[in-house]
Structures are given as C-alpha cells and as structure tokens.
Short mmCIF file of C-alpha atoms in Angstrom, two decimals:
data_model
loop_
_atom_site.label_atom_id
_atom_site.label_comp_id
_atom_site.label_asym_id
_atom_site.label_seq_id
_atom_site.Cartn_x
_atom_site.Cartn_y
_atom_site.Cartn_z
CA MET A 1 -4.44 -11.62 7.39
CA ASN A 2 -3.90 -7.92 8.02
CA ASN A 3 -0.21 -7.52 7.15
CA ILE A 4 -0.36 -8.20 3.40
CA LYS A 5 1.52 -5.04 2.47
CA GLY A 6 4.28 -5.84 4.94
CA ILE A 7 4.66 -9.34 3.51
CA LEU A 8 4.70 -7.91 -0.02
CA GLU A 9 7.49 -5.52 0.97
CA GLU A 10 9.37 -8.48 2.41
CA LEU A 11 8.93 -10.68 -0.68
CA ILE A 12 9.46 -7.82 -3.17
CA PRO A 13 12.11 -5.55 -1.57
CA GLY A 14 12.92 -2.21 -3.18
CA TYR A 15 9.50 -1.71 -4.83
CA ASN A 16 8.67 1.99 -4.36
CA ASN A 17 5.18 2.12 -5.94
CA GLU A 18 1.94 1.06 -4.30
CA PHE A 19 1.05 -2.57 -4.68
CA PRO A 20 -1.99 -3.21 -6.93
CA SER A 21 -5.29 -3.92 -5.24
CA LYS A 22 -5.74 -7.08 -7.36
CA VAL A 23 -2.70 -8.69 -5.71
CA ILE A 24 -3.94 -7.83 -2.20
CA THR A 25 -7.47 -9.08 -2.94
CA CYS A 26 -6.15 -12.32 -4.47
CA ALA A 27 -3.88 -12.92 -1.46
CA GLU A 28 -6.75 -12.38 1.00
CA THR A 29 -9.00 -14.75 -0.96
CA LEU A 30 -6.26 -17.38 -1.08
CA TYR A 31 -5.68 -17.07 2.67
CA ARG A 32 -9.36 -17.56 3.52
CA LEU A 33 -9.66 -20.45 1.06
CA SER A 34 -6.55 -22.12 2.47
CA LEU A 35 -7.94 -21.93 6.02
CA ARG A 36 -11.04 -23.76 4.79
CA ASP A 37 -9.39 -26.41 2.55
CA ARG A 38 -5.93 -26.70 4.21
CA PRO A 39 -6.54 -26.10 7.93
CA VAL A 40 -3.30 -27.89 8.92
CA LEU A 41 -0.02 -27.41 7.03
CA PRO A 42 2.72 -30.07 7.27
CA ASN A 43 6.07 -29.88 9.10
CA ASN A 44 5.06 -26.97 11.39
CA SER A 45 4.88 -24.58 8.42
CA GLU A 46 1.83 -22.69 9.65
CA ILE A 47 3.99 -19.56 10.05
CA ALA A 48 4.54 -19.53 6.27
CA ARG A 49 0.82 -19.64 5.27
CA SER A 50 0.53 -15.86 4.74
CA HIS A 51 3.83 -15.65 2.83
CA ILE A 52 2.82 -18.51 0.51
CA CYS A 53 -0.56 -16.91 -0.28
CA VAL A 54 1.09 -13.55 -1.03
CA PHE A 55 3.81 -15.27 -3.09
CA VAL A 56 1.27 -17.11 -5.27
CA ALA A 57 -0.80 -13.94 -5.78
CA ALA A 58 2.27 -11.83 -6.70
CA THR A 59 3.49 -14.52 -9.11
CA LYS A 60 0.08 -14.61 -10.82
CA TYR A 61 0.07 -10.84 -11.50
CA HIS A 62 3.84 -10.52 -12.07
CA GLU A 63 3.64 -10.03 -15.85
CA GLN A 64 0.08 -8.73 -16.08
CA LEU A 65 0.59 -5.77 -13.71
CA ASN A 66 4.34 -5.35 -14.34
CA ILE A 67 5.50 -5.89 -10.75
CA PRO A 68 8.83 -7.50 -9.77
CA SER A 69 8.94 -11.23 -9.27
CA PRO A 70 8.69 -12.22 -5.55
CA LEU A 71 11.66 -13.86 -3.83
CA ALA A 72 11.04 -17.46 -2.83
CA ASN A 73 13.88 -17.53 -0.31
CA LYS A 74 11.96 -15.07 1.90
CA ILE A 75 9.30 -17.69 2.70
CA PRO A 76 9.91 -18.83 6.33
CA ALA A 77 9.85 -22.56 5.57
CA PRO A 78 12.33 -25.17 4.32
CA PRO A 79 12.71 -25.12 0.51
CA ARG A 80 11.22 -28.57 0.01
CA VAL A 81 8.13 -27.84 2.10
CA ALA A 82 7.68 -24.34 0.64
CA THR A 83 7.93 -25.64 -2.93
CA LYS A 84 5.27 -28.30 -2.27
CA LEU A 85 2.94 -25.78 -0.65
CA VAL A 86 3.38 -23.20 -3.43
CA THR A 87 2.63 -25.89 -6.02
CA ASP A 88 -0.40 -27.09 -4.05
CA PHE A 89 -1.82 -23.58 -3.55
CA THR A 90 -1.25 -22.69 -7.23
CA ASP A 91 -2.64 -25.89 -8.75
CA ASN A 92 -5.68 -26.25 -6.47
CA LEU A 93 -6.66 -23.10 -4.56
CA LEU A 94 -5.72 -20.54 -7.22
CA ASN A 95 -7.49 -22.55 -9.91
CA GLN A 96 -10.64 -22.49 -7.79
CA ILE A 97 -10.52 -18.68 -7.70
CA VAL A 98 -9.87 -18.42 -11.45
CA SER A 99 -12.62 -20.88 -12.37
CA ALA A 100 -15.10 -19.12 -10.07
CA ALA A 101 -14.25 -15.74 -11.64
CA SER A 102 -14.52 -17.05 -15.22
CA THR A 103 -17.89 -18.79 -14.72
CA PRO A 104 -20.63 -16.64 -16.37
CA VAL A 105 -23.40 -15.44 -14.08
CA THR A 106 -26.88 -16.19 -15.38
CA THR A 107 -29.26 -13.36 -14.52
CA PRO A 108 -33.10 -13.62 -14.73
CA ARG A 109 -33.05 -11.44 -17.87
CA LYS A 110 -30.62 -13.78 -19.61
CA ARG A 111 -32.74 -16.78 -18.69
CA ARG A 112 -35.87 -15.07 -20.08
CA ILE A 113 -34.17 -14.22 -23.39
CA THR A 114 -32.76 -17.75 -23.66
CA GLY A 115 -36.19 -19.19 -23.05
CA LEU A 116 -37.68 -17.05 -25.81
CA LEU A 117 -35.03 -18.15 -28.27
CA ASP A 118 -35.43 -21.81 -27.39
CA SER A 119 -39.21 -21.73 -27.30
CA PRO A 120 -40.85 -23.78 -30.08
CA ILE A 121 -43.97 -21.60 -30.07
CA LYS A 122 -42.42 -18.28 -31.14
CA SER A 123 -40.06 -18.86 -34.04
CA LEU A 124 -37.99 -15.76 -34.68
CA THR A 125 -37.50 -15.64 -38.47
CA PRO A 126 -35.68 -12.74 -40.12
CA SER A 127 -37.60 -10.35 -42.32
CA PRO A 128 -37.14 -10.36 -46.14
CA ARG A 129 -35.11 -7.16 -45.91
CA LYS A 130 -32.67 -8.74 -43.47
CA LEU A 131 -32.34 -11.77 -45.70
CA GLN A 132 -31.41 -9.53 -48.59
CA ASN A 133 -28.73 -7.76 -46.52
CA LEU A 134 -27.29 -11.09 -45.46
CA ASN A 135 -27.05 -12.22 -49.05
CA ASN A 136 -25.32 -9.01 -50.07
CA ASN A 137 -22.73 -9.29 -47.29
CA ALA A 138 -21.97 -12.97 -47.93
CA PRO A 139 -18.55 -13.72 -49.45
CA LYS A 140 -18.73 -14.29 -53.16
CA THR A 141 -17.26 -17.47 -54.62
CA SER A 142 -14.34 -16.84 -56.95
CA SER A 143 -13.40 -18.73 -60.06
CA PRO A 144 -11.44 -22.04 -59.89
CA LEU A 145 -8.33 -20.38 -61.36
CA LYS A 146 -8.27 -17.71 -58.64
CA ARG A 147 -8.67 -20.31 -55.92
CA LYS A 148 -5.77 -22.35 -57.31
CA LEU A 149 -3.49 -19.29 -57.46
CA GLN A 150 -4.41 -18.37 -53.89
CA ASP A 151 -3.57 -21.88 -52.65
CA LEU A 152 -0.16 -21.74 -54.37
CA GLN A 153 0.57 -18.38 -52.74
CA ASN A 154 -0.36 -19.73 -49.31
CA GLU A 155 1.96 -22.72 -49.73
CA LYS A 156 4.80 -20.39 -50.73
CA ASP A 157 4.26 -18.23 -47.62
CA ASP A 158 4.30 -21.30 -45.40
CA ASP A 159 7.64 -22.41 -46.87
CA GLU A 160 9.22 -18.99 -46.34
CA PHE A 161 7.89 -18.55 -42.79
CA PRO A 162 7.58 -21.96 -41.12
CA SER A 163 5.51 -22.02 -37.99
CA THR A 164 7.50 -22.66 -34.77
CA PRO A 165 5.79 -24.34 -31.86
CA THR A 166 5.63 -22.19 -28.76
CA LYS A 167 7.15 -23.60 -25.62
CA THR A 168 5.31 -23.14 -22.36
CA PRO A 169 7.63 -21.84 -19.62
CA LYS A 170 8.13 -24.00 -16.60
CA ARG A 171 6.54 -22.36 -13.61
CA SER A 172 8.66 -23.98 -10.89
CA ALA A 173 12.12 -23.34 -12.39
CA THR A 174 12.43 -19.80 -11.04
CA LEU A 175 11.16 -20.90 -7.63
CA LEU A 176 13.87 -23.56 -7.28
CA ASP A 177 16.55 -21.16 -8.55
CA ASP A 178 15.51 -18.59 -5.95
CA PHE A 179 15.85 -21.18 -3.20
CA GLU A 180 19.39 -21.92 -4.34
CA ASN A 181 20.48 -18.28 -3.93
CA GLU A 182 20.03 -17.38 -0.27
CA SER A 183 17.81 -19.17 2.20
CA PRO A 184 18.22 -19.62 5.97
CA PHE A 185 17.02 -23.22 5.54
CA ASN A 186 19.36 -23.95 2.64
CA PRO A 187 23.05 -23.12 3.16
CA LYS A 188 25.30 -23.25 0.13
CA SER A 189 26.89 -26.49 1.27
CA SER A 190 23.58 -28.41 1.37
CA PRO A 191 22.98 -30.87 -1.51
CA LEU A 192 19.89 -29.19 -3.01
CA LYS A 193 20.91 -30.31 -6.48
CA LEU A 194 20.70 -33.92 -5.31
CA LEU A 195 17.15 -33.32 -4.13
CA LYS A 196 16.26 -31.81 -7.51
CA GLN A 197 17.78 -34.77 -9.32
CA THR A 198 15.79 -37.26 -7.24
CA LYS A 199 12.61 -35.23 -7.98
CA LEU A 200 11.66 -34.90 -4.32
CA LEU A 201 10.82 -31.20 -4.53
CA LEU A 202 7.75 -31.24 -6.80
CA PRO A 203 5.08 -33.83 -7.58
CA THR A 204 5.41 -35.29 -11.05
CA LYS A 205 2.86 -34.82 -13.84
CA SER A 206 1.82 -38.45 -13.57
CA MET A 207 0.86 -37.95 -9.93
CA THR A 208 -1.29 -34.91 -10.67
CA ALA A 209 -2.80 -36.44 -13.82
CA SER A 210 -3.63 -39.79 -12.25
CA SER A 211 -5.47 -38.34 -9.27
CA PRO A 212 -6.82 -34.88 -10.16
CA THR A 213 -9.52 -35.01 -7.48
CA SER A 214 -7.43 -36.51 -4.70
CA SER A 215 -6.85 -34.40 -1.63
CA PRO A 216 -3.39 -32.72 -1.42
CA SER A 217 -2.91 -34.06 2.12
CA LYS A 218 -2.00 -37.42 0.59
CA ILE A 219 1.19 -35.91 -0.81
CA TYR A 220 2.69 -35.40 2.65
CA VAL A 221 3.42 -38.91 3.92
CA TYR A 222 5.17 -39.44 7.25
CA ASP A 223 7.24 -42.46 8.22
CA LYS A 224 5.35 -43.78 11.25
CA LYS A 225 8.03 -46.29 12.22
CA HIS A 226 11.27 -44.29 12.19
CA VAL A 227 12.12 -40.96 13.80
CA LYS A 228 14.56 -38.53 12.20
CA VAL A 229 16.89 -36.44 14.34
CA THR A 230 15.24 -33.26 13.06
CA ASP A 231 11.81 -34.59 14.04
CA LEU A 232 13.13 -35.46 17.51
CA ILE A 233 14.58 -31.95 17.94
CA THR A 234 11.23 -30.43 16.90
CA PHE A 235 9.47 -32.82 19.29
CA CYS A 236 11.68 -31.64 22.19
CA ASN A 237 11.20 -27.97 21.25
CA ASN A 238 7.42 -28.39 21.33
CA PHE A 239 7.71 -29.04 25.08
CA HIS A 240 10.42 -26.40 25.69
CA ILE A 241 13.11 -28.86 26.76
CA PRO A 242 16.25 -26.82 27.61
CA ALA A 243 18.89 -26.82 24.88
CA LYS A 244 21.54 -28.40 27.10
CA PHE A 245 19.40 -31.52 27.65
CA THR A 246 18.20 -32.00 24.06
CA PRO A 247 21.58 -33.47 22.85
CA LEU A 248 21.50 -35.91 25.78
CA ILE A 249 18.02 -37.07 24.76
CA ILE A 250 19.19 -37.49 21.15
CA GLN A 251 22.24 -39.48 22.29
CA ALA A 252 20.11 -41.80 24.41
CA PHE A 253 17.67 -42.19 21.52
CA LEU A 254 20.41 -43.15 19.04
CA GLU A 255 21.88 -45.67 21.49
CA HIS A 256 18.62 -47.52 22.16
CA LYS A 257 16.51 -47.07 19.01
CA HIS A 258 17.63 -50.46 17.64
CA LYS A 259 15.57 -52.08 20.41
CA PHE A 260 12.39 -50.70 18.79
CA HIS A 261 13.12 -52.01 15.29
CA LYS A 262 10.06 -54.27 15.25
CA LYS A 263 7.77 -51.70 16.88
CA THR A 264 8.09 -47.97 16.30
CA GLU A 265 10.79 -45.52 17.39
CA TRP A 266 8.15 -43.01 18.47
CA LEU A 267 7.58 -45.07 21.62
CA LEU A 268 11.17 -44.39 22.69
CA ALA A 269 10.97 -40.72 21.70
CA CYS A 270 7.77 -40.17 23.70
CA GLY A 271 9.22 -42.00 26.71
CA LEU A 272 12.44 -39.94 26.77
CA VAL A 273 10.62 -36.62 26.41
CA HIS A 274 8.13 -37.70 29.09
CA ALA A 275 10.93 -38.61 31.53
CA ALA A 276 12.63 -35.25 31.02
CA TYR A 277 9.45 -33.14 31.09
CA VAL A 278 7.99 -34.53 34.33
CA ARG A 279 11.24 -33.67 36.13
CA ILE A 280 11.78 -30.25 34.58
CA ASN A 281 8.18 -29.20 35.32
CA ASN A 282 7.82 -31.10 38.59
CA GLY A 283 6.42 -28.12 40.47
CA LEU A 284 3.90 -27.27 37.75
CA LEU A 285 2.60 -30.84 37.46
CA GLN A 286 2.17 -31.18 41.24
CA GLY A 287 0.79 -27.73 41.92
CA LYS A 288 -1.74 -27.36 39.08
CA MET A 289 -4.72 -29.66 38.80
CA GLY A 290 -5.05 -31.29 35.38
CA ALA A 291 -1.57 -30.24 34.23
CA LYS A 292 -0.37 -33.82 33.85
CA THR A 293 -3.41 -34.79 31.79
CA THR A 294 -2.88 -31.77 29.55
CA PHE A 295 0.76 -32.74 29.04
CA GLN A 296 -0.20 -36.31 28.11
CA ASP A 297 -2.73 -35.02 25.58
CA GLN A 298 -0.11 -32.76 24.02
CA LEU A 299 2.40 -35.62 23.92
CA PHE A 300 -0.17 -37.74 22.09
CA THR A 301 -0.96 -34.88 19.68
CA TYR A 302 2.64 -34.05 18.68
CA GLN A 303 3.80 -37.63 18.08
CA LYS A 304 3.66 -38.75 14.43
CA GLY A 305 3.83 -42.51 14.90
CA GLY A 306 0.09 -43.18 14.89
CA LEU A 307 0.23 -44.55 18.45
CA MET A 308 -2.72 -45.38 20.64
CA LYS A 309 -2.82 -43.16 23.72
CA LYS A 310 -3.04 -46.06 26.14
CA THR A 311 -0.07 -47.81 24.49
CA MET A 312 1.96 -44.60 24.52
CA LEU A 313 1.38 -43.99 28.24
CA SER A 314 2.23 -47.59 29.19
CA TRP A 315 5.52 -47.38 27.29
CA CYS A 316 6.27 -44.01 28.91
CA ASN A 317 6.12 -45.76 32.30
CA ILE A 318 8.34 -48.60 31.05
CA ILE A 319 10.98 -46.20 29.71
CA GLU A 320 10.72 -44.13 32.89
CA ASP A 321 11.69 -47.14 34.99
CA ALA A 322 14.46 -48.14 32.57
CA PHE A 323 16.14 -44.70 32.38
CA LYS A 324 15.64 -43.36 35.92
CA ALA A 325 19.20 -44.37 36.88
CA GLU A 326 20.83 -42.67 33.88
CA SER A 327 23.23 -39.86 34.71
CA TRP A 328 21.48 -37.21 32.60
CA ILE A 329 18.10 -38.07 34.15
CA MET A 330 19.61 -37.74 37.63
CA ASP A 331 21.18 -34.39 36.66
CA ILE A 332 17.75 -33.09 35.59
CA GLU A 333 16.24 -34.42 38.81
CA LEU A 334 18.87 -32.79 41.01
CA GLU A 335 18.59 -29.45 39.21
CA TYR A 336 14.82 -29.10 38.94
CA VAL A 337 13.31 -31.42 41.57
CA TYR A 338 15.81 -31.04 44.42
CA LYS A 339 17.04 -27.55 43.45
CA ASN A 340 20.74 -28.38 43.01
CA LYS A 341 21.09 -30.24 46.30
CA SER A 342 23.85 -32.77 46.84
CA ILE A 343 23.21 -36.50 46.51
CA VAL A 344 23.24 -36.93 50.29
CA GLU A 345 20.71 -34.16 50.76
CA ALA A 346 18.56 -35.59 48.01
CA ASN A 347 18.55 -39.01 49.69
CA GLU A 348 17.61 -37.45 53.02
CA SER A 349 14.75 -35.61 51.33
CA ARG A 350 13.53 -38.90 49.87
CA GLU A 351 13.65 -40.58 53.30
CA VAL A 352 11.72 -37.77 54.96
CA GLU A 353 9.17 -37.80 52.16
CA ALA A 354 8.75 -41.56 52.56
CA LYS A 355 8.07 -41.15 56.29
CA LEU A 356 5.95 -37.99 56.32
CA GLY A 357 4.53 -37.93 52.80
CA LYS A 358 4.66 -35.29 50.10
CA GLY A 359 4.32 -31.70 51.21
CA TRP A 360 5.97 -32.14 54.62
CA ASP A 361 8.09 -29.00 54.04
CA LEU A 362 4.90 -26.91 54.03
CA PHE A 363 4.14 -28.10 57.58
CA GLU A 364 7.59 -26.91 58.70
CA LEU A 365 6.93 -23.49 57.20
CA MET A 366 3.62 -23.36 59.07
CA GLY A 367 5.35 -24.05 62.42
CA SER A 368 5.05 -27.82 62.74
CA MET A 369 7.62 -29.38 65.17
CA ILE A 370 7.51 -32.82 63.50
CA ASN A 371 10.41 -33.68 61.17
CA SER A 372 12.62 -36.64 60.38
CA THR A 373 14.63 -36.33 63.63
CA THR A 374 11.58 -36.37 65.91
CA VAL A 375 9.63 -39.18 64.25
CA LEU A 376 9.59 -42.21 66.58
CA ASP A 377 8.72 -45.75 65.59
CA SER A 378 6.17 -47.76 67.55
CA ASP A 379 7.07 -50.94 69.46
CA SER A 380 5.54 -53.15 66.79
CA GLN A 381 7.56 -51.40 64.10
CA SER A 382 10.79 -51.76 66.08
CA GLU A 383 10.10 -55.48 66.61
CA TYR A 384 9.41 -55.93 62.91
CA TYR A 385 12.69 -54.18 62.02
CA LYS A 386 14.61 -56.37 64.50
CA ILE A 387 13.23 -59.61 63.04
CA TRP A 388 13.89 -58.44 59.48
CA THR A 389 17.50 -57.58 60.37
CA GLN A 390 18.12 -61.03 61.89
CA LEU A 391 16.72 -62.79 58.83
CA ALA A 392 18.82 -60.66 56.48
CA LYS A 393 22.01 -61.43 58.44
CA ALA A 394 21.23 -65.16 58.49
CA GLN A 395 20.78 -65.21 54.73
CA LEU A 396 24.07 -63.36 54.23
CA HIS A 397 25.99 -65.84 56.44
CA SER A 398 24.42 -68.82 54.70
CA THR A 399 25.58 -67.61 51.27
#
C-alpha cells in the first residue's frame, strides 16, 4: 500500500500539517496483517481495504496525536459492509498489533538476572545497614484516637464529593453518524435508521463474547437459495453484460424465479447470464482456444449459491434451450452473432452453415467458388427428400 498519504488526505480533508509517522506505520501493519488473515473481503469490497486500514489507524491516534477524526463516508463501500469491516479490523487485527507491542521482550540478560533471583543456592539477603534504613523509612503507626479522627474525615470528604462512575464512550456511534451525513451508497431517502434499529449494522456484544476465537468470516452469511436484484446486477457486471440487456435479464429472472423455489435461484441466474454471454462474446469463444472453459470457471467462481460445477453447467444448457426463442435473446443474437442482419439473412446464414459447416465464409474470402447456390445434392439425397415429402403429405391429408 503505497498511497497512504493520499488516502489520509481523502479521509481527513483540510489537514495542512504532515501526518504522524505512527499513523502511517500502523496503517501499513494493518494492511499487511489483513492480507494474511482476511485475504477475501465480502460483497466485492476489496477496493475499500486500504481506506479501512487507514481509517482504523487514524481513529486510534485521533486523540493521542491530536489529529482530526477521519470521515467514514469517504470509505468506498456500502455503510453496512464498511461498518462491519471497521469493527472487525478494530476488534481483531488492531488488537493483535497492540498486544504484540505491549508484550515484554525477554533478553538473555533479563533471563540471567531472573535465574539468579530465583536460584535456591544463592539467597540474596540484605545487609544489616539496609535493614536499618528500611526500618527508619517504614510508616509509623499512629495512636487509635488519630486513626479514628482520620477515618471520620475521610467519610466526610466522601459525602461532600461523591464518586461518579465514568462512562466509556461508544466507539461506533460516530461512525454511524458519519455514514448518515453524506455517502454515495446512502442517499438521504434510504432507511438507514431502520437498519440501526434492527441492529444489522454491528455485531452484538453477545456474539463477540460467546465466540471470541471464532473466525470473522462467519459473520458474513450469504443466502444460498435466493438471489437479490443487487446481487444479480453485480453478477452481470462481473461479465461486462451491456447495460441495455441487464434489465431484460432481471425481468426474465423475476418472471421465472418462482419455478426454482424448491431448488436455488442461482441456477436461473447462471443460466441467463450464460445465455447472454455466449452470444455477446461469440467471436471470442470461437476464435480463442480455452475461452469457453475460462468463462465457465469464472461463472462457477462468481456464483454464491454453493452449486456443483457439473450441476451448474447442465442447468445452463437446460435454460439455454428454454430461452433461445425469447425476443431479447434473439435481439442479442442478431446484434452480436449475425451483426445486425435481418431475420431472413440470419436464416439463410443458418442454412448455409448447416450445409457447409462453420467457417464457410473464410473459404469465400480465400477465393472458394462453393457457396449455397452451387451446392448440389446427390441422387440418393434427392430420392430421400422425395420419399420424405410424400410421407409428410400423406400424414397431413390423413389428419
């Protein structure tokens, strides 16, 4: 992470002095520790890793080094995800750094001195002169009357100045308030207060107290059966589906997702994205060896339904056959496969491809004289076609 100062200027705007080296060192240590312990962040929030590390480090030294408090709404992640990550990094990763720094280092000299003190052979007893000094410096016991008067005075002072318990400030209150001000992920009309009331933003104390050693990845739980619209949009964006076709995929998904109530909706989502992708990138998949396998691996990686790869691919073929006659699928096919040809021209291209095979247009470019108009059928093929036609007509007349 080389741009710590730039991120600090982004999180703490208007700060004219140089940022302390402790903040920069703490942020770098947090970043390296997070890469080791949290290699994958949830909800595609990897872009916010550096900002979260710098935010936690600046918050730690906010009062100690007298620097302004960082702005939480500058973290490039949704408020709910950013709040969980800040809490996780503060409670787990930052505590590791603090505990490692506070652990005393035992040098060989200290071990040797400790061994001498604990050794039963050499008993270190003070000299008589030292014993006399200790006796002279010891507090002298006063009379019982003086002790009673002192106790009465202490009780009087306690009555006049009662001790007030100190309240520990809540660490996450300012973070949530900052998210309510201005955030690109949280417009003013969004019901953030409802999320705060339902306690979805931060893990409760009972969760952290009951499982102090549990891994933080258990906090982020995905619904493997249902697919949200936001997850479907992110799924389409991962494969660079054009924006004009994404609403059509969402509409088809909402119309047919009830059919996957007993299974998982991720089967339908993978099938729709697969049907659109293989048509949009038809030239890439046919011209590059291994491109289709790479796409299938990425499709299996980005889905969150816990599907088996073989099951996912079989359902992609089923959904491909079921949706190939849909209007939006045919629009994608005409635009990207047949390069905006008319329906008649597309049908002619299919007929020629069925007769000559794929890649026949390359032979025409190379000077071949064989095309769909010059292809002649053999005598056996003509006889077969004649018999088939007679049988078809007879069946039509009989019905």
